[in-house]
Coordinates of C-alpha atoms in Angstrom, one line a residue:
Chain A
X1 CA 37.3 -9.2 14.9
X2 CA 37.0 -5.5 14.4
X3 CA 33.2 -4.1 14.4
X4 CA 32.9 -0.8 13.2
X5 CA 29.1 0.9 14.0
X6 CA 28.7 3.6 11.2
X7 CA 25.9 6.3 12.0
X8 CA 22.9 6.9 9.4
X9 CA 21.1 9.9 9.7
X10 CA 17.1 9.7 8.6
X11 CA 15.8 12.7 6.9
X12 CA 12.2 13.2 7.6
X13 CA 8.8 15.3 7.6
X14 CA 5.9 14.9 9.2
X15 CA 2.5 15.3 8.2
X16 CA -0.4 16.8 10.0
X17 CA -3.2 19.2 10.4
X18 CA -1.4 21.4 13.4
X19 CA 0.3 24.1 12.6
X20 CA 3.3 23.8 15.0
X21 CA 4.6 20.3 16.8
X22 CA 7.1 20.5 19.8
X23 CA 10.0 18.1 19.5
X24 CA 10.1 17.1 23.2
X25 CA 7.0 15.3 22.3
X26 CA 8.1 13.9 19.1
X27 CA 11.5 12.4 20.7
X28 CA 9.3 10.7 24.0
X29 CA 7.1 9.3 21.3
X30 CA 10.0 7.9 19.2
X31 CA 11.6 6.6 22.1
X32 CA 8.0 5.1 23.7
X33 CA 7.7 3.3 20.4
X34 CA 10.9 2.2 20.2
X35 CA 11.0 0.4 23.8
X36 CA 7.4 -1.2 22.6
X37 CA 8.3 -2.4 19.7
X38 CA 12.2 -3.7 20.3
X39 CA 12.4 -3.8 24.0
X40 CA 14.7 -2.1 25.9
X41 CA 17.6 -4.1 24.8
X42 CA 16.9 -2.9 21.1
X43 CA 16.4 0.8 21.7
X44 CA 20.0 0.7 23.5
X45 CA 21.9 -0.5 20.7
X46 CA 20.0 1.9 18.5
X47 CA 21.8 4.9 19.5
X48 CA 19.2 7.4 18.4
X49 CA 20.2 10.8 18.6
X50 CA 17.8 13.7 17.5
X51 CA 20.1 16.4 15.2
X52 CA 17.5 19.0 14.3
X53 CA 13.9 19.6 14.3
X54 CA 12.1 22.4 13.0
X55 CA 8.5 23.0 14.5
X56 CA 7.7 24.9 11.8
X57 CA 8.6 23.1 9.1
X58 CA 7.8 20.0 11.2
X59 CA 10.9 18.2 9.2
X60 CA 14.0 16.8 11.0
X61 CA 17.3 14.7 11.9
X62 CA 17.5 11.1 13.5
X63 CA 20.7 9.7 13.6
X64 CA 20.7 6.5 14.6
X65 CA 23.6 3.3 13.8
X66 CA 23.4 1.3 10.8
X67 CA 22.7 -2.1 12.4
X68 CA 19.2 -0.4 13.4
X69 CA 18.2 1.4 10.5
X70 CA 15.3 -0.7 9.4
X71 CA 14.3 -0.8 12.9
X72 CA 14.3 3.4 13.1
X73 CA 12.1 3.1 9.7
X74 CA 9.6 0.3 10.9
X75 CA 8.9 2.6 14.0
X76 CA 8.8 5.8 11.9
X77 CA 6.4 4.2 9.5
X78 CA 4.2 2.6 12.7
X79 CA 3.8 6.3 14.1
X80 CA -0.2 7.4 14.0
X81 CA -0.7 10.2 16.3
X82 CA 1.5 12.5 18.5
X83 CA -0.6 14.0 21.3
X84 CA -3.8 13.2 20.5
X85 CA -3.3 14.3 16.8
X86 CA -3.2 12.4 13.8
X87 CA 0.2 12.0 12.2
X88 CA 2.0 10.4 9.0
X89 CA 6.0 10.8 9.0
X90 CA 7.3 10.4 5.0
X91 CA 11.3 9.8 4.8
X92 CA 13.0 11.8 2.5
X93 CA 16.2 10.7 2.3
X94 CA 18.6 8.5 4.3
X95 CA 22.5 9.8 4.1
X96 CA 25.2 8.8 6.0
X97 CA 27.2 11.7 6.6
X98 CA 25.3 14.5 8.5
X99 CA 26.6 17.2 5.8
X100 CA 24.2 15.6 3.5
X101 CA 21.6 15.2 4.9
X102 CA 21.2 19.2 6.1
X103 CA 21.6 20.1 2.3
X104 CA 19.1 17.2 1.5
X105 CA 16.9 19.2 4.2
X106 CA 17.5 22.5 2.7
X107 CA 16.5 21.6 -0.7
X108 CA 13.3 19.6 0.4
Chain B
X1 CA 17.8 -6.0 3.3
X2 CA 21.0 -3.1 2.7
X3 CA 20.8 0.6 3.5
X4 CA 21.4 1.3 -0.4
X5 CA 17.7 -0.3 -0.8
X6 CA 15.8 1.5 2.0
X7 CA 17.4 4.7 0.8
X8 CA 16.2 4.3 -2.8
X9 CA 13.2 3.0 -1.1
X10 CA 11.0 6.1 -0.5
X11 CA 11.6 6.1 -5.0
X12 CA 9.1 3.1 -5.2
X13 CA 5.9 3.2 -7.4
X14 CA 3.1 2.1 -4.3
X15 CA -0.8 1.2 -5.0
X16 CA -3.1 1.7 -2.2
X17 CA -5.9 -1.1 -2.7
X18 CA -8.7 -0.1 -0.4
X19 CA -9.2 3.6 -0.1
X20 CA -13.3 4.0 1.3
X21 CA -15.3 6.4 -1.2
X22 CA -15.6 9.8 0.6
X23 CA -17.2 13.2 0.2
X24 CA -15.0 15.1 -3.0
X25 CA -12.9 17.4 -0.2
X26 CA -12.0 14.5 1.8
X27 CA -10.7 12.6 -1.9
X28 CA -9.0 15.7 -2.6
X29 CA -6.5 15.7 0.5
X30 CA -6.1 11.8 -0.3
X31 CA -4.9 12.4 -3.8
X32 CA -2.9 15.1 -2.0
X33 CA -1.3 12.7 0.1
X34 CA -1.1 10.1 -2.8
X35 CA 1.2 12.2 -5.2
X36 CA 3.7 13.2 -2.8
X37 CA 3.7 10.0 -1.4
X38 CA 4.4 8.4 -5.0
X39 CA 1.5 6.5 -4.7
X40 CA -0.1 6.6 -8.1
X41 CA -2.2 3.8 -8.0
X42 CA -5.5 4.9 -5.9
X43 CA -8.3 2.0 -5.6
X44 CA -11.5 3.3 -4.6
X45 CA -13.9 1.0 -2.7
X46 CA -17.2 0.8 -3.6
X47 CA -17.3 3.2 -6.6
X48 CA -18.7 2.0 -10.1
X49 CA -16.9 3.1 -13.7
X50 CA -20.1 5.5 -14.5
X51 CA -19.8 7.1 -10.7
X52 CA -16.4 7.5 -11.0
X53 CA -16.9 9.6 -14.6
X54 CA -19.0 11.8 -12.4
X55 CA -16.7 12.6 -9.5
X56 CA -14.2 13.0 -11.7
X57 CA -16.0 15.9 -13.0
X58 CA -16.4 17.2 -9.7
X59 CA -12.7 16.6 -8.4
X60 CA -10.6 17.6 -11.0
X61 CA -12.4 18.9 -14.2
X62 CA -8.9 19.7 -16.3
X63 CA -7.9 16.4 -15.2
X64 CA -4.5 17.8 -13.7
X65 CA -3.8 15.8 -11.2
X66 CA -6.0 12.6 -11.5
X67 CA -6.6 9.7 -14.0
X68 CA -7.9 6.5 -15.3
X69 CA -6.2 3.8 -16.2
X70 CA -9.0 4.0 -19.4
X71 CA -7.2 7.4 -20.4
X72 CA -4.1 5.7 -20.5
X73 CA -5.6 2.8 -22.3
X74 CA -6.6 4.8 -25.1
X75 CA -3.8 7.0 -25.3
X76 CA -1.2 3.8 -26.1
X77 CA -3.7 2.1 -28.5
X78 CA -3.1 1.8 -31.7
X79 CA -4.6 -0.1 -34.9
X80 CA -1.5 -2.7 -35.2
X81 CA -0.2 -3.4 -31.8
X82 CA -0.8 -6.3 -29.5
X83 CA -2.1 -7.5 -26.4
X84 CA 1.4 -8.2 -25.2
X85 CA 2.7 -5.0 -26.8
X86 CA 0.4 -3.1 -25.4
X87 CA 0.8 -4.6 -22.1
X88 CA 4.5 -3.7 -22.2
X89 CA 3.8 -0.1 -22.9
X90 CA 1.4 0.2 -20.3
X91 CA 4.0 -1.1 -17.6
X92 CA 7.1 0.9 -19.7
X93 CA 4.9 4.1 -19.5
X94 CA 3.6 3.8 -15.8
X95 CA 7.9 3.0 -14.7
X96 CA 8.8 5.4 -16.8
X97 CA 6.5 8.7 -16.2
X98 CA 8.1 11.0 -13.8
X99 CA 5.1 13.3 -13.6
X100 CA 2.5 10.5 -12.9
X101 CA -0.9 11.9 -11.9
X102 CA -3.5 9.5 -9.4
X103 CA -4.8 6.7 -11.5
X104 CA -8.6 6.3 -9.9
X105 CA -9.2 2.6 -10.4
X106 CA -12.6 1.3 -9.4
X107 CA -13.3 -2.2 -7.4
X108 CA -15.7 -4.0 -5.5
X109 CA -15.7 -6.2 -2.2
X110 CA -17.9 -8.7 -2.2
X111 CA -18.5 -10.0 1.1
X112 CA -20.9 -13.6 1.9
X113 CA -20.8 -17.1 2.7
X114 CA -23.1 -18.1 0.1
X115 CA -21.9 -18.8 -3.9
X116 CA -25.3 -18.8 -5.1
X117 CA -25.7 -15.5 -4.4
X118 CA -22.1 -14.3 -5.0
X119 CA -22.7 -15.8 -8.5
X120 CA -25.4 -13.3 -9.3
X121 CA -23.6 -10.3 -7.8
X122 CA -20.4 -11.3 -9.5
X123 CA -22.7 -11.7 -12.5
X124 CA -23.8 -7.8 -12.4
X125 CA -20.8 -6.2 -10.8
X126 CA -17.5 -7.4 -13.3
X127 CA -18.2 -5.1 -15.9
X128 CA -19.0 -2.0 -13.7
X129 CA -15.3 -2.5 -11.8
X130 CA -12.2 -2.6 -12.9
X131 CA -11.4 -4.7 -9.3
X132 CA -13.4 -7.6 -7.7
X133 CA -12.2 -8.6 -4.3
X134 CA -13.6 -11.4 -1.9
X135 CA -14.0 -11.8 1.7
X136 CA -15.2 -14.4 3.8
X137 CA -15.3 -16.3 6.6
X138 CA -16.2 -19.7 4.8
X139 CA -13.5 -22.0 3.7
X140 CA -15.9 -24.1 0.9
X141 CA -16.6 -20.5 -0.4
X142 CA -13.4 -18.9 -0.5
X143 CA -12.0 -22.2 -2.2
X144 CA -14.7 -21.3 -5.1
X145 CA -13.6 -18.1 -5.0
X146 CA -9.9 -19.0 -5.6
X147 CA -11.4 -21.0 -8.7
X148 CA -13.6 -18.4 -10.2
X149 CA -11.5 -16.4 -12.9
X150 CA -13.8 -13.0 -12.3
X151 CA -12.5 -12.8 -9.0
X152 CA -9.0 -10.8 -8.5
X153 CA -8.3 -11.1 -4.8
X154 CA -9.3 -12.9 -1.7
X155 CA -9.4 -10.4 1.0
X156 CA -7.6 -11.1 4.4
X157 CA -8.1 -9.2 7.7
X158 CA -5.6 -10.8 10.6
X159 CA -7.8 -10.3 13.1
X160 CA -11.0 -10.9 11.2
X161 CA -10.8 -14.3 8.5
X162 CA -7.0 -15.4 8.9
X163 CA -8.5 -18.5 10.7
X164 CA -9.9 -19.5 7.2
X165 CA -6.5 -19.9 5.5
X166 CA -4.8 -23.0 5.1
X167 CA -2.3 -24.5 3.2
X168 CA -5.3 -26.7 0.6
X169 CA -6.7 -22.9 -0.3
X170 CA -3.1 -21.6 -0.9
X171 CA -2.6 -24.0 -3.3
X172 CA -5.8 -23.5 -5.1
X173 CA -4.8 -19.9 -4.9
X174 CA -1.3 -20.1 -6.2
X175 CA -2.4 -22.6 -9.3
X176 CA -5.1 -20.1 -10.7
X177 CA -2.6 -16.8 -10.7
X178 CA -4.8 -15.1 -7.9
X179 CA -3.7 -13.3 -4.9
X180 CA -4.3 -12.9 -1.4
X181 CA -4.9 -9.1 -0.4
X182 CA -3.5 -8.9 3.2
X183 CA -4.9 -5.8 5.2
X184 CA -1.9 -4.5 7.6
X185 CA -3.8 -1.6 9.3
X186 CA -4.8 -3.4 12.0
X187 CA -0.9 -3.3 12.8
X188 CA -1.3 0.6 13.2
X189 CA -4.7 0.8 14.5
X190 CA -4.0 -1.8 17.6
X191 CA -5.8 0.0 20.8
X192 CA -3.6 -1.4 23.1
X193 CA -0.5 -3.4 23.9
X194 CA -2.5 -6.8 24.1
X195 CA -4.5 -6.4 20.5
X196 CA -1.1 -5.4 19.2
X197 CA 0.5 -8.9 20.4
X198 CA -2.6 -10.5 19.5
X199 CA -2.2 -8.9 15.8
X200 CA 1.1 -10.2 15.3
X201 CA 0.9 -14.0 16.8
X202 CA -2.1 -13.9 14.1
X203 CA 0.1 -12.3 11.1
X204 CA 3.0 -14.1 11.7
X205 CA 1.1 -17.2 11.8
X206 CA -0.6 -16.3 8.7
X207 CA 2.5 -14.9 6.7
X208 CA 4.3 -18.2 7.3
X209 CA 2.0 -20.6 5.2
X210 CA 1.6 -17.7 2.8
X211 CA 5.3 -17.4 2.3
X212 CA 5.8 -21.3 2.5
X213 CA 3.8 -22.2 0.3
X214 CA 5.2 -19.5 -2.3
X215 CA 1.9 -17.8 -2.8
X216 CA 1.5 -14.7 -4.0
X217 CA 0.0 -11.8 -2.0
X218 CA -0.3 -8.2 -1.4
X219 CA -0.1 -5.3 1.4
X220 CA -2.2 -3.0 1.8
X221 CA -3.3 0.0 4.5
X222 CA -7.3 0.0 3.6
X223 CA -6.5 3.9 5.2
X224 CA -9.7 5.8 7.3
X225 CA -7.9 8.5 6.5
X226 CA -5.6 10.5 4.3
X227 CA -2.6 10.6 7.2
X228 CA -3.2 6.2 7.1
X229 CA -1.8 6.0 4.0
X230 CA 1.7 5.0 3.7
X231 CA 4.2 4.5 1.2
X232 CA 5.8 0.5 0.0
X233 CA 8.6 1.1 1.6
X234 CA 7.2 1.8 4.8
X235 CA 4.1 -1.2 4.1
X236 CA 7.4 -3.8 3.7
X237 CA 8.9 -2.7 6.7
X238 CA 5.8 -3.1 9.0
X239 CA 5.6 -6.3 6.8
X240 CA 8.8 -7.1 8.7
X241 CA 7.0 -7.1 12.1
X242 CA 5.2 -10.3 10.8
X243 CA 8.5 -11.8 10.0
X244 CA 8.6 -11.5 6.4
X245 CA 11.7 -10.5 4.7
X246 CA 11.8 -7.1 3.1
X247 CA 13.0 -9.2 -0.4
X248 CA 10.3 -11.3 -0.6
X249 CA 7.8 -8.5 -0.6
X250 CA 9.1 -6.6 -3.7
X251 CA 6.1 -7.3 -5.8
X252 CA 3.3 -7.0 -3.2
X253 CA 3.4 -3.3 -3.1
X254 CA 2.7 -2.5 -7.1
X255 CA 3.6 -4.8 -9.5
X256 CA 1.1 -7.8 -9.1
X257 CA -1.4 -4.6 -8.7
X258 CA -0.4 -2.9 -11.9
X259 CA -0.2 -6.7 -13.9
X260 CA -3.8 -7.2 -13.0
X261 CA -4.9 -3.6 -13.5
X262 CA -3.5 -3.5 -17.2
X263 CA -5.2 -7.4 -17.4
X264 CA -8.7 -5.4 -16.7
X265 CA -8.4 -2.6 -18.0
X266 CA -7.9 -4.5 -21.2
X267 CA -10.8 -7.0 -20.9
X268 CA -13.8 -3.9 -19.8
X269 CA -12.3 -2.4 -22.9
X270 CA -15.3 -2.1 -25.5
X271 CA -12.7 -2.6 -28.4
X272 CA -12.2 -6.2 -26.5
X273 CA -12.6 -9.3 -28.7
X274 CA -12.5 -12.6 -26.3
X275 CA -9.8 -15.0 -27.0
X276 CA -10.7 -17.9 -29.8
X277 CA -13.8 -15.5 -31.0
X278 CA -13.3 -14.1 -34.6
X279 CA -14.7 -10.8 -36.2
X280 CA -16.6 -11.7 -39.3

């Protein structure tokens, strides 16, 4: 039997009263998440890969496989603070070609 | 649950049930929050009809982004149509309306062991909100509750009353058309690893006799603040932590809210005639 893993990229922006977030915290607390929530096992087979994020903006690209899309989501939506600040990440769009979801970014 | 669903998923219509009553600034960043959210159903704890004509006055005097569900009400009225028909366009416009404002809806939590004294509050409180909830630790009173046709929702907190559920008060619950308002904040909120397990033992637990016994219920955030809120899809995928599956909880994010809304809204109407009376 043949398997294929097709990739779904997560269009997202976060909300919160600082004015600029770094992404090396945002991807430690993704991952931190992850590993609590699904184990170590589940964060494997997620293959979560971070395309884009702009501080400034504080809206970015996680690509992850479609077998572990809701999973993504459910840890996206369970994210309260990032460093001691008070966060709410809102999906905007789920695509599964990359090339969609930068122009879904660019319009949002 | 497909990807086609989660991606149309940030599109659903969400109600937040238990929103604390705040200073006017702190509202305003809620109903900030709300509308990009797509969360146009705002129920405020603790706030009367006649307070909330006040802060409305305060928050939004040209009424552009907030509303009541009274508005509405009066807007679709007219001489010859029905309760049904009027129902329908209620639902038809609320679906339909892309530029939704906030609707403020009012309700109460009434919180005790004893009926005798729920009675009276119940008594004073039904026609100053458009909401009556119920919480308790009590099993005899929450079984009264379920009974009692003023009451809309039996509050549950997982790590607070869950205990009190069983399968005799979901029955009671299902047969009378009410539902079981299930707060999932505590989800979010857990302080460390331990609550966290502790919170889902007690939710999973709970979820399965809710969802065995087919009775109907509701998610909500009860949010401390405007960053707590979060949208239905995101409340059915953390209802997916307590094992339930995303299809089952299609209606516990807006439609039983909105049914029972439009139900109220109708009956605190002062143009409301009780069934079986007849104008002379």
């Amino acid at each position: 039997m043949v398997t294929i893993i097709r990739d779904r990229y997560v269009v997202f922006r976060i909300y919160t009263s600082v004015t600029k977030l770094e992404e090396s915290f945002l991807k430690s607390t993704i991952w931190r998440i992850y590993q609590n929530i699904y184990g170590l096992f589940g964060s494997s087979n997620a293959g979560l890969y971070f395309e884009s994020f702009d501080e400034k903006e504080k809206t970015g690209i996680i690509r992850c496989t479609h077998t572990s899309l809701s999973q993504l989501l459910t840890v996206l939506a369970y994210m309260t603070e990032l460093k001691e600040t008070e966060i709410l990440v809102r999906i905007l769009n789920v695509s599964g070609t990359i090339g969609k979801a930068k122009k879904i970014l660019s319009i949002k | 649950m497909s990807n086609k669903e989660i991606s149309k998923g940030n599109g659903f219509l969400t109600c937040e049930n238990y929103v604390p009553f705040n200073e006017v600034n702190i509202m305003r960043n809620f109903f900030k929050i709300a509308y990009d959210l797509k969360i146009p159903l705002v129920v405020i704890d603790n706030m009367s009809i006649q307070e909330r004509t006040i802060f409305l006055q305060n928050l939004d005097p040209e009424n552009s982004i907030v509303t009541t569900s009274q508005q509405i009400y009066d807007s679709l009225k007219t001489e010859n149509i029905t309760t049904n028909q009027l129902k329908t366009a209620y639902t038809k416009f609320i679906y339909s309306n892309e530029s939704l404002k906030c609707l403020i809806v009012t309700r109460k939590t009434l919180t005790g062991n004893s009926i005798e004294k729920i009675k009276q509050q119940l008594g004073s409180f039904r026609y100053q909100y458009e909401i009556i909830s119920f919480y308790s630790d009590d099993q005899t009173a929450l079984k009264w509750a379920a009974q009692d046709r003023r009451i809309d929702y039996i509050t549950i907190e997982i790590l607070g009353n869950s205990k009190s559920i069983d399968q005799a008060l979901c029955s009671v619950v299902k047969q009378k058309s009410k539902c079981f308002e299930i707060i999932i904040s505590p989800l979010i909120n857990a302080k460390s690893d331990r609550e966290l397990s502790e919170v889902l033992r007690k939710g999973r637990k709970l979820m399965q006799l809710i969802t065995s016994t087919n009775t109907p219920f509701i998610f909500t955030m009860k949010p401390k603040s405007p960053l707590q809120l979060r949208t239905g899809s995101q409340m059915r995928l953390l209802g997916g932590l307590l094992e339930v599956s995303y299809n089952k909880t299609k209606e516990s994010i807006f439609g039983k809210q909105l049914e029972i809304l439009i139900a109220n809204t109708i009956k605190l109407h002062e143009s409301y005639i009780f069934e079986g009376v007849k104008e002379v």
